[in-house]
PDB file of C-alpha atoms in Angstrom:
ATOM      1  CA  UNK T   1      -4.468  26.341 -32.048  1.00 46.00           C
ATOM      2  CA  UNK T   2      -1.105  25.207 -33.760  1.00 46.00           C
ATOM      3  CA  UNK T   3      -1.308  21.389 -35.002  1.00 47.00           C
ATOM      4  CA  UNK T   4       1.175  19.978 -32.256  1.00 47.00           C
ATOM      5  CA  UNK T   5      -1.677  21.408 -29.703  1.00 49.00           C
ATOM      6  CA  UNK T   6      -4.292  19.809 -31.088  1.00 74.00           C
ATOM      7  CA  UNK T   7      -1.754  16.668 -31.226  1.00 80.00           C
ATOM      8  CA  UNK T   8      -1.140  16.933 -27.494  1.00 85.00           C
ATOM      9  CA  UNK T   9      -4.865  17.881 -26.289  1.00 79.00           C
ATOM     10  CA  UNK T  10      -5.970  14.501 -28.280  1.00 79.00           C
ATOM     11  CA  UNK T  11      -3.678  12.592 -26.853  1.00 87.00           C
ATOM     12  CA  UNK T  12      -4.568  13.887 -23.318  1.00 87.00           C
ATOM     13  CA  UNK T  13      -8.201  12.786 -24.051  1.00 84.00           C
ATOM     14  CA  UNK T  14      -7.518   9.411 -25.373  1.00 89.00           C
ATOM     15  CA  UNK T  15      -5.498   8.657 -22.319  1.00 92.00           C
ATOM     16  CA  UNK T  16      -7.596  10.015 -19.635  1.00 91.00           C
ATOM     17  CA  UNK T  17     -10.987   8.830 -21.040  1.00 91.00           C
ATOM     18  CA  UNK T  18     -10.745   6.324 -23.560  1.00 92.00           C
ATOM     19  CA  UNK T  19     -11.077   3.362 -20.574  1.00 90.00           C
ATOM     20  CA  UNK T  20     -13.906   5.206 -19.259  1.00 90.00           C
ATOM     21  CA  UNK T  21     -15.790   5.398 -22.903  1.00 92.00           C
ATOM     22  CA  UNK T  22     -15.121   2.242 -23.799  1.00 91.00           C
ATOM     23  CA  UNK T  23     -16.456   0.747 -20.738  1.00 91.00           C
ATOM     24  CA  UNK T  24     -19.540   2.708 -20.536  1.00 90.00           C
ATOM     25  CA  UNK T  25     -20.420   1.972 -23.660  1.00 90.00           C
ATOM     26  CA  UNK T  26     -20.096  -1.347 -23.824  1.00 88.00           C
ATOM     27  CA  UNK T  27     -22.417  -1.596 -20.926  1.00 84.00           C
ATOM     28  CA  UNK T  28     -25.006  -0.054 -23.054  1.00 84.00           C
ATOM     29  CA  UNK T  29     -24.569  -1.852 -26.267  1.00 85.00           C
ATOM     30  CA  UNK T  30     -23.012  -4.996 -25.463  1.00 82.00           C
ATOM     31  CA  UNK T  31     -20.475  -5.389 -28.415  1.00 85.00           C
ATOM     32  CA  UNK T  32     -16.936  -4.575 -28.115  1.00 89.00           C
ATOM     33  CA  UNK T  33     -16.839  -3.046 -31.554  1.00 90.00           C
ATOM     34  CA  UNK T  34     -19.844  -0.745 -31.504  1.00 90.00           C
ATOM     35  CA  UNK T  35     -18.092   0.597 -27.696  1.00 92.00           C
ATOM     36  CA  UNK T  36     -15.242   1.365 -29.905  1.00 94.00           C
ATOM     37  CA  UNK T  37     -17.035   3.302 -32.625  1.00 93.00           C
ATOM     38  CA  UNK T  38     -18.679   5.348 -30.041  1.00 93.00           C
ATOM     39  CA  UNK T  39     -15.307   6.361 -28.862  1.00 93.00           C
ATOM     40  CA  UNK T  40     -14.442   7.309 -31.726  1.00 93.00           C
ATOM     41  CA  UNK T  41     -17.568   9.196 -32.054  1.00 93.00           C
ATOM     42  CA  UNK T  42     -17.209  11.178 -28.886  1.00 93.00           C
ATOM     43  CA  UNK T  43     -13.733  12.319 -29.400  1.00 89.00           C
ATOM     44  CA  UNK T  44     -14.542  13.952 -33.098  1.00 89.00           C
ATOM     45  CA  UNK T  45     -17.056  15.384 -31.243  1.00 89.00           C
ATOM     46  CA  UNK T  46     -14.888  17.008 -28.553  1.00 85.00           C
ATOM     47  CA  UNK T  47     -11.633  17.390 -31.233  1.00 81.00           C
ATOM     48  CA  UNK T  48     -14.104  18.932 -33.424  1.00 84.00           C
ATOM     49  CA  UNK T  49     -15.728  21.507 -31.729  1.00 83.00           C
ATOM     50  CA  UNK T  50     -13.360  22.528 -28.942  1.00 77.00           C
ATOM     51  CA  UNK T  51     -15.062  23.037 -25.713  1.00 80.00           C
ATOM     52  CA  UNK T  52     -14.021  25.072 -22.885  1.00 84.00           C
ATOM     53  CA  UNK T  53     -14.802  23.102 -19.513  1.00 86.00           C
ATOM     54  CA  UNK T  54     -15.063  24.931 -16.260  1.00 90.00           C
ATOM     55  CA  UNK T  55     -12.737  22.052 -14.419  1.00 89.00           C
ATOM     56  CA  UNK T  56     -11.561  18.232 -14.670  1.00 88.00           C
ATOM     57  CA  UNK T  57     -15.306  17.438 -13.269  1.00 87.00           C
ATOM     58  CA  UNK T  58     -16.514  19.378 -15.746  1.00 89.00           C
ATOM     59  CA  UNK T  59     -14.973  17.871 -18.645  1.00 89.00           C
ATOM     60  CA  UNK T  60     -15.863  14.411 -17.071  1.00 90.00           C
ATOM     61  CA  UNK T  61     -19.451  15.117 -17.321  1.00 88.00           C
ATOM     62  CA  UNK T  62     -19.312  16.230 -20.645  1.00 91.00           C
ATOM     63  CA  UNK T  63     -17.673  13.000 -21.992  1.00 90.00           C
ATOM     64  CA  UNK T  64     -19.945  10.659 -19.747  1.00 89.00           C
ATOM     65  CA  UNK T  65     -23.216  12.870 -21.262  1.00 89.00           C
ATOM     66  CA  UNK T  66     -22.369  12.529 -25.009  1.00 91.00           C
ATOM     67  CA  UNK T  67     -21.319   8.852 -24.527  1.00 92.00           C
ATOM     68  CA  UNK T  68     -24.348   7.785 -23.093  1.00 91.00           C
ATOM     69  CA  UNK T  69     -26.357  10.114 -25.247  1.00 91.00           C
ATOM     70  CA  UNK T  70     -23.959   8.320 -28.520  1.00 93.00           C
ATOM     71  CA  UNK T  71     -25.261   5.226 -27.087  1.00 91.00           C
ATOM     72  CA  UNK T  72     -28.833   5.681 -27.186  1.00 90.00           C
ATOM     73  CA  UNK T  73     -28.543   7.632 -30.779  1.00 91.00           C
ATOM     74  CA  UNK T  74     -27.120   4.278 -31.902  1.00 89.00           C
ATOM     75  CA  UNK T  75     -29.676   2.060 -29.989  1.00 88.00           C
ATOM     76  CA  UNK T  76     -32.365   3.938 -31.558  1.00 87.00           C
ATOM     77  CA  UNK T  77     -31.102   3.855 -34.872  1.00 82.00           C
ATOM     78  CA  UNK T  78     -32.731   1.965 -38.085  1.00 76.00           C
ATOM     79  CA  UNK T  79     -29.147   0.035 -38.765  1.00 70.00           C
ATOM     80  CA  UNK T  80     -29.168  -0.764 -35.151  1.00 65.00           C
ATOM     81  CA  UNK T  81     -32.446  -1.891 -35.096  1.00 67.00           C
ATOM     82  CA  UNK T  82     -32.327  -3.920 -38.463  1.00 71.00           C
ATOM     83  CA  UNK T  83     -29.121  -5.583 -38.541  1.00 68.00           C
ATOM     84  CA  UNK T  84     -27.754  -8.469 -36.819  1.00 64.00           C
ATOM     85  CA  UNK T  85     -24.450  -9.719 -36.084  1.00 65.00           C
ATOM     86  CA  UNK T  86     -22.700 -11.989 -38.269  1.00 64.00           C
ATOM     87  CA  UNK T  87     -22.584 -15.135 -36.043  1.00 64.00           C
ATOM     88  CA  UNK T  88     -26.099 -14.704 -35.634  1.00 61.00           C
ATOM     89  CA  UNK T  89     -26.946 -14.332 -39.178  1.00 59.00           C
ATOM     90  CA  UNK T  90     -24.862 -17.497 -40.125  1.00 63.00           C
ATOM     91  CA  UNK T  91     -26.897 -19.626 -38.091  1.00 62.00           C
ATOM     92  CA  UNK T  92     -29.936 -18.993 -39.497  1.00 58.00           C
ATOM     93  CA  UNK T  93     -30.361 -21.132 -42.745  1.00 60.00           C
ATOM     94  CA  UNK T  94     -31.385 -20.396 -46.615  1.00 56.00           C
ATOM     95  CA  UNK T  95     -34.439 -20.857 -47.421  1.00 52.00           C
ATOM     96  CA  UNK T  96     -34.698 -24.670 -49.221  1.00 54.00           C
ATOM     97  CA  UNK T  97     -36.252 -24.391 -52.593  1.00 50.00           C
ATOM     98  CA  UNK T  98     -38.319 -27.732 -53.368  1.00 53.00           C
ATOM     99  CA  UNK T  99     -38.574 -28.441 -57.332  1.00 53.00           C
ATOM    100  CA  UNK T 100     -41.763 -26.809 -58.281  1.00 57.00           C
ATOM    101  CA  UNK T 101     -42.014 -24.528 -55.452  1.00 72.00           C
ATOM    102  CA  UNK T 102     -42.436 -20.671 -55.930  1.00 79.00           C
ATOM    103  CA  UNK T 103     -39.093 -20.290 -54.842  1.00 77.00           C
ATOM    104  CA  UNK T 104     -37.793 -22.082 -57.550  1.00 81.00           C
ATOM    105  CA  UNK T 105     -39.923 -20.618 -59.940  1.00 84.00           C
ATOM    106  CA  UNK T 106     -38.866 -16.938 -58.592  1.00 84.00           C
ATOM    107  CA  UNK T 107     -34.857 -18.172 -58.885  1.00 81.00           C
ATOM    108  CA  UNK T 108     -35.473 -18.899 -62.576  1.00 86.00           C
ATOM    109  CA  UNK T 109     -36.420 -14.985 -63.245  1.00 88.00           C
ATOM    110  CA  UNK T 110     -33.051 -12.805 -64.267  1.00 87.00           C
ATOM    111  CA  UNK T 111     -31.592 -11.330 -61.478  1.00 83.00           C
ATOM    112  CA  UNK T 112     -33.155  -7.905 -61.645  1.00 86.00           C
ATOM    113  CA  UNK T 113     -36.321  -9.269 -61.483  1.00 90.00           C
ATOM    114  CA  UNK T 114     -35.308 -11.679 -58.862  1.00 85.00           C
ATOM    115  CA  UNK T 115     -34.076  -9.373 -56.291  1.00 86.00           C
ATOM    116  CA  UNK T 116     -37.031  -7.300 -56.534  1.00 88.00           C
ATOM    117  CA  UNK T 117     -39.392  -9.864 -56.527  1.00 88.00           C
ATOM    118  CA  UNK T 118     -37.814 -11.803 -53.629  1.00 84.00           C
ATOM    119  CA  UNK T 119     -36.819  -8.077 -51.433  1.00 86.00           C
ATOM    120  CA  UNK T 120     -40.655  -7.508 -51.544  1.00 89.00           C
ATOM    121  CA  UNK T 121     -42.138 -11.034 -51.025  1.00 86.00           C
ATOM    122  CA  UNK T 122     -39.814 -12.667 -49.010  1.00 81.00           C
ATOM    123  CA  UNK T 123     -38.254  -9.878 -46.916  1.00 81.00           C
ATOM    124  CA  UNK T 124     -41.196  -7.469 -46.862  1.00 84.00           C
ATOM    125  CA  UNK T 125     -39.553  -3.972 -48.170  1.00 86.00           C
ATOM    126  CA  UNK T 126     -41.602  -1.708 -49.857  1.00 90.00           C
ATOM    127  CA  UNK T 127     -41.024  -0.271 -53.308  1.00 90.00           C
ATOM    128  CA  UNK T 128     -39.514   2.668 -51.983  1.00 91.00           C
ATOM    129  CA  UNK T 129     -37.171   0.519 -49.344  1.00 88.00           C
ATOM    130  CA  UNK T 130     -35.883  -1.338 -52.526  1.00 88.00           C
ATOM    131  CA  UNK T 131     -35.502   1.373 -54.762  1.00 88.00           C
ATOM    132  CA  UNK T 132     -32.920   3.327 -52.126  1.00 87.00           C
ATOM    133  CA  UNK T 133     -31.119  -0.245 -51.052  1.00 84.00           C
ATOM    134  CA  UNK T 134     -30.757  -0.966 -54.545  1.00 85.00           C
ATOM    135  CA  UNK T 135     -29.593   2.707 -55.824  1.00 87.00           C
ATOM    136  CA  UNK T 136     -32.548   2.753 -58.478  1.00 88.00           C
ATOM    137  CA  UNK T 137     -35.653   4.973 -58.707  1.00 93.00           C
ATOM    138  CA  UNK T 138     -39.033   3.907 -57.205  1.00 93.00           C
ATOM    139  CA  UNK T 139     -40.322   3.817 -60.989  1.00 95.00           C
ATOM    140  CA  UNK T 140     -37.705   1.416 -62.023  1.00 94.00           C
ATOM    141  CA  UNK T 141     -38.324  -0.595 -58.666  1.00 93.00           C
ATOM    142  CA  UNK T 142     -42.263  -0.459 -59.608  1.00 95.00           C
ATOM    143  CA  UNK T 143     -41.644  -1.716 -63.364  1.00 95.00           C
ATOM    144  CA  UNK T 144     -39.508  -4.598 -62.553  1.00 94.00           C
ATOM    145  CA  UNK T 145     -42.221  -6.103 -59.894  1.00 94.00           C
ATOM    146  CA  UNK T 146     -44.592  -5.801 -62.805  1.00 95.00           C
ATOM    147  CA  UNK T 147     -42.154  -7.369 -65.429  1.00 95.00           C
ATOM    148  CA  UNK T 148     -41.101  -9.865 -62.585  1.00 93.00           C
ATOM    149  CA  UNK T 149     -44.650 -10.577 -61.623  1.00 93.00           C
ATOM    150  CA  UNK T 150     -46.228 -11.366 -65.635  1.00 94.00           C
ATOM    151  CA  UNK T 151     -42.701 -13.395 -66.086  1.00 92.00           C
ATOM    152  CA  UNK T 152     -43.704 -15.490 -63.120  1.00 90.00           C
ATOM    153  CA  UNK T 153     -47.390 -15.632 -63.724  1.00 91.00           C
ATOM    154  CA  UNK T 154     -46.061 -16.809 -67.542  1.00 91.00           C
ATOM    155  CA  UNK T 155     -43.893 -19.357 -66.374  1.00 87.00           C
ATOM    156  CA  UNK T 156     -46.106 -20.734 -63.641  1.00 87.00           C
ATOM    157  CA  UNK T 157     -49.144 -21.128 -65.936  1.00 86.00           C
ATOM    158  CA  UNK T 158     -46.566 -22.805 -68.105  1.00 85.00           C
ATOM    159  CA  UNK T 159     -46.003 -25.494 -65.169  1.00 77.00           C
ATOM    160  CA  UNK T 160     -49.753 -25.650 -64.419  1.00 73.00           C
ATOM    161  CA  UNK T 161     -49.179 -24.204 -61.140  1.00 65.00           C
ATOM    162  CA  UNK T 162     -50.799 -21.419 -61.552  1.00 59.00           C
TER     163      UNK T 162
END
């Protein structure tokens, strides 16, 4: 197909179905933004990989199908399923350090101690979890919990906490 085709055929699918995608997903997922990403997301898929639909009804059913089955791919994902929105993450506070406390004591490491140390302890990843969030190897994840670990064990025996 020539380029203005294409052009022409998208535009025919935006304007027929876009309402209808929108809508649908929203009822699944509940956030105006994510409807709009699966939008997108079901016209690439159509644009694509042209189809060839038997009638109107056809094509209907085909859009309605991979929307709802968009929907569900994105309910069931792990950034779906770990993430929060914004406004709900502001209203959840930092944690207070108290002078003396282990937090305090884990804020005085350097920071790539720190973020290990805290990512495992605090937020429960594993090694492995840290190592791909933080684009390092699991060895280099591994050796900074043990570095961050004896520096903390150092400095709280320092304190007499420990």
């Amino acid at each position: 197909m020539n380029l203005s085709l294409d052009r022409r055929e998208a535009e025919r699918l935006v304007e027929t179905y876009s309402d209808l995608i929108l809508r649908l997903s929203y009822t699944y997922l509940k956030h105006t933004e994510d409807a709009q990403d699966i939008c997108q997301t079901v016209f690439l898929r159509l644009l694509e990989k042209p189809r060839t639909f038997a009638g109107p009804e056809h094509e209907k059913a085909w859009i309605i199908r991979t929307t709802v089955n968009a929907c569900k791919d994105l309910l069931k994902s792990h950034w779906h399923k770990t993430t929060v929105d914004l406004d709900a993450a502001s209203a959840v506070p930092a944690p207070q350090e108290e002078e003396g406390s282990l937090l305090a004591a884990v804020n005085l490491l350097p920071p790539k101690y720190r973020t290990v140390i805290y990512l495992y302890y605090y937020e429960g990843y594993r090694a492995k979890e840290i190592a791909q969030l933080l684009g390092e190897s699991p060895a280099t994840v591994s050796t900074r919990l043990s570095r961050g670990r004896a520096q903390l064990r150092t400095q709280l025996e320092s304190e007499g906490m420990a």
